[in-house]
PDB file of C-alpha atoms in Angstrom:
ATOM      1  CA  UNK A   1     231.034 111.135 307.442  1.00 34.00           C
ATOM      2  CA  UNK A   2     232.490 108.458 305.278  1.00 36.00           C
ATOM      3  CA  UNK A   3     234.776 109.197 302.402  1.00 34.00           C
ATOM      4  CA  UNK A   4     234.098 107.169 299.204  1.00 36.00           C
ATOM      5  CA  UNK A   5     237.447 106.601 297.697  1.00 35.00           C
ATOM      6  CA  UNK A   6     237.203 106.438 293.536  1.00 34.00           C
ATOM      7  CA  UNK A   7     239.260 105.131 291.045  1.00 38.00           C
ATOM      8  CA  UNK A   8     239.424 106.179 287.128  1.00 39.00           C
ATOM      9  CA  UNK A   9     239.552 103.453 284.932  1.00 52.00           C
ATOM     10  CA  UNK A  10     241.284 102.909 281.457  1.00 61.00           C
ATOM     11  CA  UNK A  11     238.315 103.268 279.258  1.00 85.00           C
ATOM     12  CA  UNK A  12     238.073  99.629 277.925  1.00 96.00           C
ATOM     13  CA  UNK A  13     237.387  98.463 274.274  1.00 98.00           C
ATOM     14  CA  UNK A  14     236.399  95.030 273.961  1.00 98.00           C
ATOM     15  CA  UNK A  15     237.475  92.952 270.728  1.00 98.00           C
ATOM     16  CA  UNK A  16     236.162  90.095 270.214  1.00 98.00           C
ATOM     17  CA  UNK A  17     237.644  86.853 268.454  1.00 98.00           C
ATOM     18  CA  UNK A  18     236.048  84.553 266.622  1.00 98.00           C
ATOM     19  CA  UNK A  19     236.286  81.355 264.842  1.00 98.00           C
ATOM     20  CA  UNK A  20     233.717  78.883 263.574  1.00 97.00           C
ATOM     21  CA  UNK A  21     229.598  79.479 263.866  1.00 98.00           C
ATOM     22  CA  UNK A  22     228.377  75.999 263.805  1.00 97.00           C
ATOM     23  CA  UNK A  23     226.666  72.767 265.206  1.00 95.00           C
ATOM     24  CA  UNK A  24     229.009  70.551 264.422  1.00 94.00           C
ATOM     25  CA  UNK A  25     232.699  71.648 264.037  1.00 96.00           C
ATOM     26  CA  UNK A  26     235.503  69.597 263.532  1.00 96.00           C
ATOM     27  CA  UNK A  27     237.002  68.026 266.958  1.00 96.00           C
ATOM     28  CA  UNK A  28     240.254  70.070 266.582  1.00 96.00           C
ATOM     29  CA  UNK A  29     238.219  73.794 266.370  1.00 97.00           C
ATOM     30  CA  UNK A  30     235.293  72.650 268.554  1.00 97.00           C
ATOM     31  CA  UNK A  31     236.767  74.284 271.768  1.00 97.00           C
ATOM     32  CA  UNK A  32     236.812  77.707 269.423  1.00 97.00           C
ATOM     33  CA  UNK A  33     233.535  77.152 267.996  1.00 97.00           C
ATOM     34  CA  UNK A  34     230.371  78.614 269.301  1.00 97.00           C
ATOM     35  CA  UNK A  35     226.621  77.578 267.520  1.00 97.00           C
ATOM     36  CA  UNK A  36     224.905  79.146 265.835  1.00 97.00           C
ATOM     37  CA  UNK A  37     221.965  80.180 268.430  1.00 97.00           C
ATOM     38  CA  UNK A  38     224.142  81.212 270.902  1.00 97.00           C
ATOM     39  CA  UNK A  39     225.878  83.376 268.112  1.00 98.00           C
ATOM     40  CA  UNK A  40     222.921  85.213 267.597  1.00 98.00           C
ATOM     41  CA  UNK A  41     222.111  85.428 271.720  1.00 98.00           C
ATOM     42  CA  UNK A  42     225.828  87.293 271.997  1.00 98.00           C
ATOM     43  CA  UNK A  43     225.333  89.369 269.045  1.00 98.00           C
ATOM     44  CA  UNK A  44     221.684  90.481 270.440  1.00 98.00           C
ATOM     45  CA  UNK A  45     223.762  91.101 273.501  1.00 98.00           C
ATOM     46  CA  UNK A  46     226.453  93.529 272.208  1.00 98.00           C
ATOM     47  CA  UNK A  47     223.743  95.716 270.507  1.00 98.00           C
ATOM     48  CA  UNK A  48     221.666  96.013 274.028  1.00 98.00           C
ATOM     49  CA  UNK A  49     224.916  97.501 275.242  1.00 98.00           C
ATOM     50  CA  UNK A  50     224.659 100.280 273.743  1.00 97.00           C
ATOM     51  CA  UNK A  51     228.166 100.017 272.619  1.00 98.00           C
ATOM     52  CA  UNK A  52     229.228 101.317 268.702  1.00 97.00           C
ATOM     53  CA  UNK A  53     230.365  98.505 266.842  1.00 98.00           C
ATOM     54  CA  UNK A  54     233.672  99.342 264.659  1.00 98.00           C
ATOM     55  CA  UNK A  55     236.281  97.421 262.284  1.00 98.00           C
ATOM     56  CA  UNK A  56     239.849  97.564 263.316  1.00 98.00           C
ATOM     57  CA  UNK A  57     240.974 100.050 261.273  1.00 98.00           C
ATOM     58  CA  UNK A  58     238.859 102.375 263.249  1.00 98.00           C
ATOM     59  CA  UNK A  59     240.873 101.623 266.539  1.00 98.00           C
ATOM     60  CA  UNK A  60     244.432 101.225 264.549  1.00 98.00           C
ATOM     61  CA  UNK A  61     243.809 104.963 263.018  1.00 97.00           C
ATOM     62  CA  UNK A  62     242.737 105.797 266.445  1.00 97.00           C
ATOM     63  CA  UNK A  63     246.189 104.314 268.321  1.00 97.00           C
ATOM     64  CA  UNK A  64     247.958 106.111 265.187  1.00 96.00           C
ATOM     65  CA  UNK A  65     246.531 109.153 266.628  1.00 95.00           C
ATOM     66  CA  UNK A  66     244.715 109.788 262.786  1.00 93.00           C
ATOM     67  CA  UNK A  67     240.865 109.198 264.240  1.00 92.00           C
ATOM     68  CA  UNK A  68     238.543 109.784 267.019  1.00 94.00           C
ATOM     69  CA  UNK A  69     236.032 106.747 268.097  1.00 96.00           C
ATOM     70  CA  UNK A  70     232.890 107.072 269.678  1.00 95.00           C
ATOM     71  CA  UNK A  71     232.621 106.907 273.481  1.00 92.00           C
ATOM     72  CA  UNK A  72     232.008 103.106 273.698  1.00 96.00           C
ATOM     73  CA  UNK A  73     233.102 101.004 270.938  1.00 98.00           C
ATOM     74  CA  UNK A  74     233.636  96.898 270.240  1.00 98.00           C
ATOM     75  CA  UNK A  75     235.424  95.645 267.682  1.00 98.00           C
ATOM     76  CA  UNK A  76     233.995  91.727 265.767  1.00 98.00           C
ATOM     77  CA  UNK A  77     236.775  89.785 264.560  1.00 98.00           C
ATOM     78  CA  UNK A  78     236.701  86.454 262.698  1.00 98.00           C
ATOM     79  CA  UNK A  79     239.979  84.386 261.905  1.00 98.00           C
ATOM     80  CA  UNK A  80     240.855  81.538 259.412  1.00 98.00           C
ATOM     81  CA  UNK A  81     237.823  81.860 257.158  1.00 98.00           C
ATOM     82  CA  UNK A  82     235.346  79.231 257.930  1.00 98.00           C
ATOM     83  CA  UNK A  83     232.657  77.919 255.728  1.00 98.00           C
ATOM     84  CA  UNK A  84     229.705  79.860 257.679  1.00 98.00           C
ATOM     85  CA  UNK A  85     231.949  82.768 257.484  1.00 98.00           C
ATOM     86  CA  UNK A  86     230.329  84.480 253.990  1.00 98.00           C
ATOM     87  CA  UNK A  87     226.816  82.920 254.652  1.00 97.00           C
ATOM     88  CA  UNK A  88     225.244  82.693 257.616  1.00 98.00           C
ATOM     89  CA  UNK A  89     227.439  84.528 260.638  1.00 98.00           C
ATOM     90  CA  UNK A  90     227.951  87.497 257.931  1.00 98.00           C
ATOM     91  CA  UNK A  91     223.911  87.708 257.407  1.00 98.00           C
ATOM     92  CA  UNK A  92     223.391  87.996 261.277  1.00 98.00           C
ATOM     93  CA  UNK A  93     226.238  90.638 261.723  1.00 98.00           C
ATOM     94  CA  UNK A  94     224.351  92.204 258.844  1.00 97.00           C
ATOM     95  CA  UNK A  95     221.283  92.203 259.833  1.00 98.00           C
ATOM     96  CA  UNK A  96     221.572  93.629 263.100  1.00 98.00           C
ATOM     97  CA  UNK A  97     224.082  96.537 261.647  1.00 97.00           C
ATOM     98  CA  UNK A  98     227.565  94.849 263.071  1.00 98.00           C
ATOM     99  CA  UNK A  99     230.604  95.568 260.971  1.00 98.00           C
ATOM    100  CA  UNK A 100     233.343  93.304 261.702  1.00 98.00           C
ATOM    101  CA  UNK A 101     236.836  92.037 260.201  1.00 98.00           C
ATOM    102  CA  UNK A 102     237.504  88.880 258.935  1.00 98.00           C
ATOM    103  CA  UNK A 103     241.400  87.806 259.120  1.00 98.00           C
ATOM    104  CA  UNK A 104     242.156  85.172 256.460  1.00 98.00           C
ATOM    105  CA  UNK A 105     244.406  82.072 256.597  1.00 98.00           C
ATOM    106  CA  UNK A 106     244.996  81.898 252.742  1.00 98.00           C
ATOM    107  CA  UNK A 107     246.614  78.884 252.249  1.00 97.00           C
ATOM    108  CA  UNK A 108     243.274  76.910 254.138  1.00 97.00           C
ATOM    109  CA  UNK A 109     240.660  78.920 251.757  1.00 97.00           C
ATOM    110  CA  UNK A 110     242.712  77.509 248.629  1.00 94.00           C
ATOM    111  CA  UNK A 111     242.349  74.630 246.876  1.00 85.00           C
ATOM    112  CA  UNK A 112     245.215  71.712 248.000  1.00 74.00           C
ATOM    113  CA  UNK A 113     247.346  70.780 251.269  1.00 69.00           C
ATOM    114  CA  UNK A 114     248.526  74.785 251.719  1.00 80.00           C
ATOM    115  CA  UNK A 115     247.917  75.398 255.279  1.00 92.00           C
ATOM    116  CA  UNK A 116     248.970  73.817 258.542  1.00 94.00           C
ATOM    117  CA  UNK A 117     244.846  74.386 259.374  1.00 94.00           C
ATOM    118  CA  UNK A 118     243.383  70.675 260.122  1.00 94.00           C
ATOM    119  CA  UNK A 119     240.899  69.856 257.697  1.00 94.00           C
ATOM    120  CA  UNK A 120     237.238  71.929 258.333  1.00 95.00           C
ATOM    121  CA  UNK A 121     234.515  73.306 255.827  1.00 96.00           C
ATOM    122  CA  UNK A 122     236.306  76.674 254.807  1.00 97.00           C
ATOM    123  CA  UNK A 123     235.195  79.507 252.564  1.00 98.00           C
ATOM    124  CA  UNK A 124     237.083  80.359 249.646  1.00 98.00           C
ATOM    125  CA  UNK A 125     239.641  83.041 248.232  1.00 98.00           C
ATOM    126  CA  UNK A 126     237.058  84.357 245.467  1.00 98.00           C
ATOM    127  CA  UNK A 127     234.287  84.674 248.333  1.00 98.00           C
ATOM    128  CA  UNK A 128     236.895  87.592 250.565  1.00 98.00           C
ATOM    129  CA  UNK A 129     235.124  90.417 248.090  1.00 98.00           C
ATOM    130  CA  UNK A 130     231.498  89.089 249.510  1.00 98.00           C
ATOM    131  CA  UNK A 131     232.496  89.578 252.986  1.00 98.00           C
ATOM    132  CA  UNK A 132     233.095  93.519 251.607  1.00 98.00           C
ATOM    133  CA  UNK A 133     229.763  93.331 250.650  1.00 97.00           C
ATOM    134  CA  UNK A 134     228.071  92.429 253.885  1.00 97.00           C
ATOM    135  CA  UNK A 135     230.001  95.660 255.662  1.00 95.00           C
ATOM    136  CA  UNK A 136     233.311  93.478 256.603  1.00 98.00           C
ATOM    137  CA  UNK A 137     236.996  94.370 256.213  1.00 98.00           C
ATOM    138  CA  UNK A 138     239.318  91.548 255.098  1.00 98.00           C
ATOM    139  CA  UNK A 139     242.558  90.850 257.362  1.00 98.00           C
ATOM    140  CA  UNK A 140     245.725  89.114 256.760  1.00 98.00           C
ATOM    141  CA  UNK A 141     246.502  86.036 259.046  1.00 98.00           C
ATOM    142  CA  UNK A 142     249.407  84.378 257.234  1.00 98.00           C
ATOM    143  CA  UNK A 143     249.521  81.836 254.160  1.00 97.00           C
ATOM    144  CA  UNK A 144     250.001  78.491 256.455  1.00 97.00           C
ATOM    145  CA  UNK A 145     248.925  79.551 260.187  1.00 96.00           C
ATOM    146  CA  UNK A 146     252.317  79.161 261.904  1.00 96.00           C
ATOM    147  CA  UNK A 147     253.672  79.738 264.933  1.00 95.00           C
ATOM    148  CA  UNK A 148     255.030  83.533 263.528  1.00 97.00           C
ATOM    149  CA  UNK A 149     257.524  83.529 266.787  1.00 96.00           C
ATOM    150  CA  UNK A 150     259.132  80.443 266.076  1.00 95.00           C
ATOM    151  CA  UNK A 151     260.215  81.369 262.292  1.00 96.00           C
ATOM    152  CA  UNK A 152     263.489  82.436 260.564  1.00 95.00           C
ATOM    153  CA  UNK A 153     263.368  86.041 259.153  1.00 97.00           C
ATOM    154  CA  UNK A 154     262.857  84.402 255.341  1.00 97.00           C
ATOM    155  CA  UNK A 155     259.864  82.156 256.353  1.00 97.00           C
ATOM    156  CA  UNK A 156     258.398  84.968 258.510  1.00 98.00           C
ATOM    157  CA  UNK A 157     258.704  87.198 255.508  1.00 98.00           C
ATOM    158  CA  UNK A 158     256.750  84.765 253.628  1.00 97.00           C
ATOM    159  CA  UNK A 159     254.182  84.434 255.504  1.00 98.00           C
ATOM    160  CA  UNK A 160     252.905  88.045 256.240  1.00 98.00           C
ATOM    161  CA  UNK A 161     253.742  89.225 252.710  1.00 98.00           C
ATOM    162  CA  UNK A 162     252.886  86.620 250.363  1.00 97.00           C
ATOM    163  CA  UNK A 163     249.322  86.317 251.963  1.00 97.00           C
ATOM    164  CA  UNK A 164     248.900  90.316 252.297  1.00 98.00           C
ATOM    165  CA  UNK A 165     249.479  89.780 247.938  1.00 98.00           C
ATOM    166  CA  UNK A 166     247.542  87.557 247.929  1.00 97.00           C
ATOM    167  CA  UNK A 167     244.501  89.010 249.380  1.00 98.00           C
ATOM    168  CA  UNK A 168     245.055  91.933 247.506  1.00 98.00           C
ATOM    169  CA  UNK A 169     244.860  90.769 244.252  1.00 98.00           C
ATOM    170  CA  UNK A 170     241.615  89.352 244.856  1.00 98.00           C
ATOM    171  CA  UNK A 171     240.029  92.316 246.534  1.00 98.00           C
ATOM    172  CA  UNK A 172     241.340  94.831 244.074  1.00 98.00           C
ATOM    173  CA  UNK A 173     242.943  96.871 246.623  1.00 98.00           C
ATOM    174  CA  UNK A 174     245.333  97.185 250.314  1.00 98.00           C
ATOM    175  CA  UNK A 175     244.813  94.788 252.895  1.00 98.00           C
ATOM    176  CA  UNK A 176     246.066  97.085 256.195  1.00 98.00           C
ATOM    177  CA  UNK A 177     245.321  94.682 258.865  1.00 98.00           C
ATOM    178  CA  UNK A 178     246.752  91.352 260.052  1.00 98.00           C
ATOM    179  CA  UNK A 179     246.073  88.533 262.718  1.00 98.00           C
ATOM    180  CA  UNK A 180     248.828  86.487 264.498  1.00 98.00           C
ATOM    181  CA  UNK A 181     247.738  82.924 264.265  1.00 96.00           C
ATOM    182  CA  UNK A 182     247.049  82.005 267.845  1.00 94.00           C
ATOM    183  CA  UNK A 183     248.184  85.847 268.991  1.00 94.00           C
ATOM    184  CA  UNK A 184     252.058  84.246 269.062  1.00 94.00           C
ATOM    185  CA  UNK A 185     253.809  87.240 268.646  1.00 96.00           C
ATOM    186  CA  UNK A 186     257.160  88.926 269.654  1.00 96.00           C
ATOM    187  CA  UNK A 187     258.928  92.024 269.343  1.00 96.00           C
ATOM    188  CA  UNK A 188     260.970  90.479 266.032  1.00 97.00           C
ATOM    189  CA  UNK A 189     257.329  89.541 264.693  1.00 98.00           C
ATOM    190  CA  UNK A 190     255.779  92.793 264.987  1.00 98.00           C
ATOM    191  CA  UNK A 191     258.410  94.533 263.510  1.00 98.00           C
ATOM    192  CA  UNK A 192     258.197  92.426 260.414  1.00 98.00           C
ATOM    193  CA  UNK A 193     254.535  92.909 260.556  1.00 98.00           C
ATOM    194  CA  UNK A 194     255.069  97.086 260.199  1.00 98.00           C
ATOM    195  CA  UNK A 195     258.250  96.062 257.561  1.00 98.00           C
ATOM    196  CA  UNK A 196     255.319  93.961 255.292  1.00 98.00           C
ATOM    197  CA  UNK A 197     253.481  96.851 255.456  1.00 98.00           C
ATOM    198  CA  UNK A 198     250.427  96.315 257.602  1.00 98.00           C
ATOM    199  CA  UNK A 199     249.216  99.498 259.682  1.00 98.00           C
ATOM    200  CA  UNK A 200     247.976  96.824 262.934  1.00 98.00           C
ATOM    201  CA  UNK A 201     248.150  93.666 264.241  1.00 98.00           C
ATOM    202  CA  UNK A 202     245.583  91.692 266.593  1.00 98.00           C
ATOM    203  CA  UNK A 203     246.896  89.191 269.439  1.00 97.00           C
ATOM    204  CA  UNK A 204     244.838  87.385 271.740  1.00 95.00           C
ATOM    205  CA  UNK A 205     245.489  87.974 275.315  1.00 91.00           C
ATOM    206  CA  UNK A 206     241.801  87.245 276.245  1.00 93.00           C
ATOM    207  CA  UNK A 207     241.925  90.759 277.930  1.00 97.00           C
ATOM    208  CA  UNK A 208     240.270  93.941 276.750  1.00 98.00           C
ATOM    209  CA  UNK A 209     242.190  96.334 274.654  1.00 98.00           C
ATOM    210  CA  UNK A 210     242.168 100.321 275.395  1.00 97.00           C
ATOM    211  CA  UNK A 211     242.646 103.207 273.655  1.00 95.00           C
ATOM    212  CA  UNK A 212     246.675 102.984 274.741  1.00 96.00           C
ATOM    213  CA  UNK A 213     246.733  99.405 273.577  1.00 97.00           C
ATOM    214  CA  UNK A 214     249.817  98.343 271.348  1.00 97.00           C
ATOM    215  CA  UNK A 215     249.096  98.693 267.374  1.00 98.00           C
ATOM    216  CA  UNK A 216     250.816  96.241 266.554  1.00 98.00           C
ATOM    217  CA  UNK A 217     249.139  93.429 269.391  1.00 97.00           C
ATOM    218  CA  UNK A 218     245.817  94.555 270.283  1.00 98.00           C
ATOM    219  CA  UNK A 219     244.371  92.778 272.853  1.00 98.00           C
ATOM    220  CA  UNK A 220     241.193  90.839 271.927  1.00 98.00           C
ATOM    221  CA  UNK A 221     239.113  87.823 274.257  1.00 98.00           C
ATOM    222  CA  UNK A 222     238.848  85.129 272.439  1.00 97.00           C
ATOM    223  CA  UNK A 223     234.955  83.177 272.576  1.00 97.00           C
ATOM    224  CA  UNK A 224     234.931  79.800 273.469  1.00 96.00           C
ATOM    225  CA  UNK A 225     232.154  77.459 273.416  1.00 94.00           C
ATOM    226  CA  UNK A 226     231.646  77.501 277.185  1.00 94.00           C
ATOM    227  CA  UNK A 227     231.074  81.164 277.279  1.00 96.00           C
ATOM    228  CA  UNK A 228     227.862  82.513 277.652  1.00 96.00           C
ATOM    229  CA  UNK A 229     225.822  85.648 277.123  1.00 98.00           C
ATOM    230  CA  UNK A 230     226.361  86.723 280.421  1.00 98.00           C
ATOM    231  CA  UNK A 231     230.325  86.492 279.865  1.00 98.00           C
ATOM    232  CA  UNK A 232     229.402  89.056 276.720  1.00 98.00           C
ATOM    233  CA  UNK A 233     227.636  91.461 278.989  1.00 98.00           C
ATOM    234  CA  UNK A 234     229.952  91.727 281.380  1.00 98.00           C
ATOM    235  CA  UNK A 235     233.370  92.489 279.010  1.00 98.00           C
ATOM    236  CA  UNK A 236     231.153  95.200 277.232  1.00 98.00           C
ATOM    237  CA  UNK A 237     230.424  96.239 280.700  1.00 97.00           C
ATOM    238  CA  UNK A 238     234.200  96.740 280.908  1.00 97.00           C
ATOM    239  CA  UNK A 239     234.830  93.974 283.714  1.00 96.00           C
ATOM    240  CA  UNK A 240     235.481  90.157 283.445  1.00 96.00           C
ATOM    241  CA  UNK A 241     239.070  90.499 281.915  1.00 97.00           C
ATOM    242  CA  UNK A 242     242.200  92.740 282.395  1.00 96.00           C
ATOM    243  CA  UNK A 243     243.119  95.621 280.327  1.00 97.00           C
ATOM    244  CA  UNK A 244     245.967  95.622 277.681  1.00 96.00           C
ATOM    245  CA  UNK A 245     248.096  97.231 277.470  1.00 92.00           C
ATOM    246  CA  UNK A 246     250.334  94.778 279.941  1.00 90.00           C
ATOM    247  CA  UNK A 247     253.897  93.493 279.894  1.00 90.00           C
ATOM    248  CA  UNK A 248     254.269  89.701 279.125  1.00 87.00           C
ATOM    249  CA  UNK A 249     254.557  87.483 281.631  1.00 85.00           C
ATOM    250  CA  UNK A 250     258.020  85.213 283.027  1.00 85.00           C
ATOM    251  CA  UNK A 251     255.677  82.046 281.753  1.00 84.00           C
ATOM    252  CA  UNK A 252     254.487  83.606 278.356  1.00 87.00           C
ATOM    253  CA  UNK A 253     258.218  84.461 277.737  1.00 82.00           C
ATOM    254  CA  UNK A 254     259.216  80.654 278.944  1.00 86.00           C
ATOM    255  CA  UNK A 255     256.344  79.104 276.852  1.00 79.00           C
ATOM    256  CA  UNK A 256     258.004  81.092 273.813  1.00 82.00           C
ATOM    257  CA  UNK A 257     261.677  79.890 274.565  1.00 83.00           C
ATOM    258  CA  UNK A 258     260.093  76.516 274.786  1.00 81.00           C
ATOM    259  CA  UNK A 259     258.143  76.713 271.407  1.00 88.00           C
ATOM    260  CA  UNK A 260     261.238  77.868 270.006  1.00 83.00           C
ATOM    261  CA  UNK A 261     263.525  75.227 270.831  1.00 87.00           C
ATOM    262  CA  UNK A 262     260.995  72.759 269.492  1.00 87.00           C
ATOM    263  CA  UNK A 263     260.157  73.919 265.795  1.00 80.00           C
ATOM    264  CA  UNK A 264     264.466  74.122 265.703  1.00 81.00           C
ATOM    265  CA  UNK A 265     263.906  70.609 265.889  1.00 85.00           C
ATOM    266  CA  UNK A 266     260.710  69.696 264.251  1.00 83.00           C
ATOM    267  CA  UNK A 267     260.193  72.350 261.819  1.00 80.00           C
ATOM    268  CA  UNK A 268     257.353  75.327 261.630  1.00 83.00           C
ATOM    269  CA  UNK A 269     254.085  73.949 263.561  1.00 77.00           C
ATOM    270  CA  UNK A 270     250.309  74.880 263.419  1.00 78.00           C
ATOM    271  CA  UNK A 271     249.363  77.659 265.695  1.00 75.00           C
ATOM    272  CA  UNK A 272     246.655  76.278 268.003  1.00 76.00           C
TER     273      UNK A 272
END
């Protein structure tokens, strides 16, 4: 008789990052960007999975231990605030029932040379309260899109609280929820990130988060225009990626010291 050996797994949540929806994107986001059809091909794919769609704040009150999710959930992100952003990518999330969050660079969705963001059609700052009103929560991802681990406390400050303000005197109320440009985080970042007052914080990774993920760097896999829909169906299968939460790595660490070392020299650089 042969034994079958089984292993439980860490119930998986995929989160999903994305940037632009568009044909033609800049050069500089075009590796980030993913059209428009194949937009709507993923997003038809994440509904056939059978999987609950929630915002962030659902799985932050959740790793707070204040909420419950349902069995099988995935999480939508957006960062920077593109230009398709409030008009077409939040009408197909819409229309199909997707909630997502939308983390917002605001110095690159105001008007002069604010952000570190290469120029790219952006939204604006008075179009965050339409993204409320296609089912989205709004984010903080900095004022300039820095690397966050490479800053003095002051300029650190600066950036998580003055956009957090920011956002929250145009949407009338608390913005919980923030992005690290580029997921460059460290243990001095994500303190300052619970100090400015923001309840979670979303890294990269490219692996799937969990219900023991870290609040304050949740794992999410970042889309990329060479992914496809079968890449989709297998991370909401709960495969295709490793599961956070995960110790950083001797080269992640020696990538940081680097990055470091260089804006001592050359100043606070773009994220990306």
């Amino acid at each position: 008789m042969t034994i079958r050996r089984t292993t439980r797994r860490t119930p998986c949540i995929p989160v999903l990052l994305y940037h632009a929806v568009m044909d033609d994107p800049p050069d500089w986001i075009a590796e980030f960007t993913v059209g428009p059809k194949e937009f709507g091909a993923q997003l038809d794919a994440i509904v056939a999975s059978g999987r609950t769609p929630v915002r962030i704040s659902a799985l932050a009150d959740h790793l707070a231990g204040r909420g419950e999710l349902p069995p099988r959930p995935v999480v939508l992100t957006f960062d920077d605030g593109f230009a398709d952003l409030p008009g077409p990518t939040a009408e197909a999330l819409a229309s199909r029932g997707l909630p997502a969050t939308a983390y917002l660079t605001t110095g690159a969705i105001t008007p002069g040379p604010r952000s570190l963001l290469p120029p790219a059609p952006m939204m604006t700052l008075a179009q965050a309260p339409l993204l409320e009103q296609y089912g989205m929560e709004v984010g903080g991802h900095t004022v300039t899109h820095p690397q966050l681990d490479t800053l003095g406390a002051r300029r650190l400050r600066y950036e998580l609280r003055h956009s957090k303000a920011v956002l929250e005197d145009t949407l009338g109320h608390e913005v919980r929820h923030l992005a690290y440009p580029h997921g460059y985080n460290s243990r001095a970042v994500r303190r300052a990130a619970h100090a400015a007052g923001y309840e979670s914080a979303v890294a990269v990774r490219h692996a799937l988060s969990s219900e023991t993920d870290e609040a304050y760097r949740i794992a999410r896999l970042i889309l990329r225009r060479g992914h496809t829909v079968a890449d989709v169906e297998a991370w909401m299968d709960g495969e295709g990626a490793r599961v956070a939460p995960y110790p950083d790595s001797l080269p992640t660490m020696g990538w940081r010291l680097y990055r470091r070392a260089r804006a001592a020299v050359k100043g606070p650089e773009f994220a990306g």
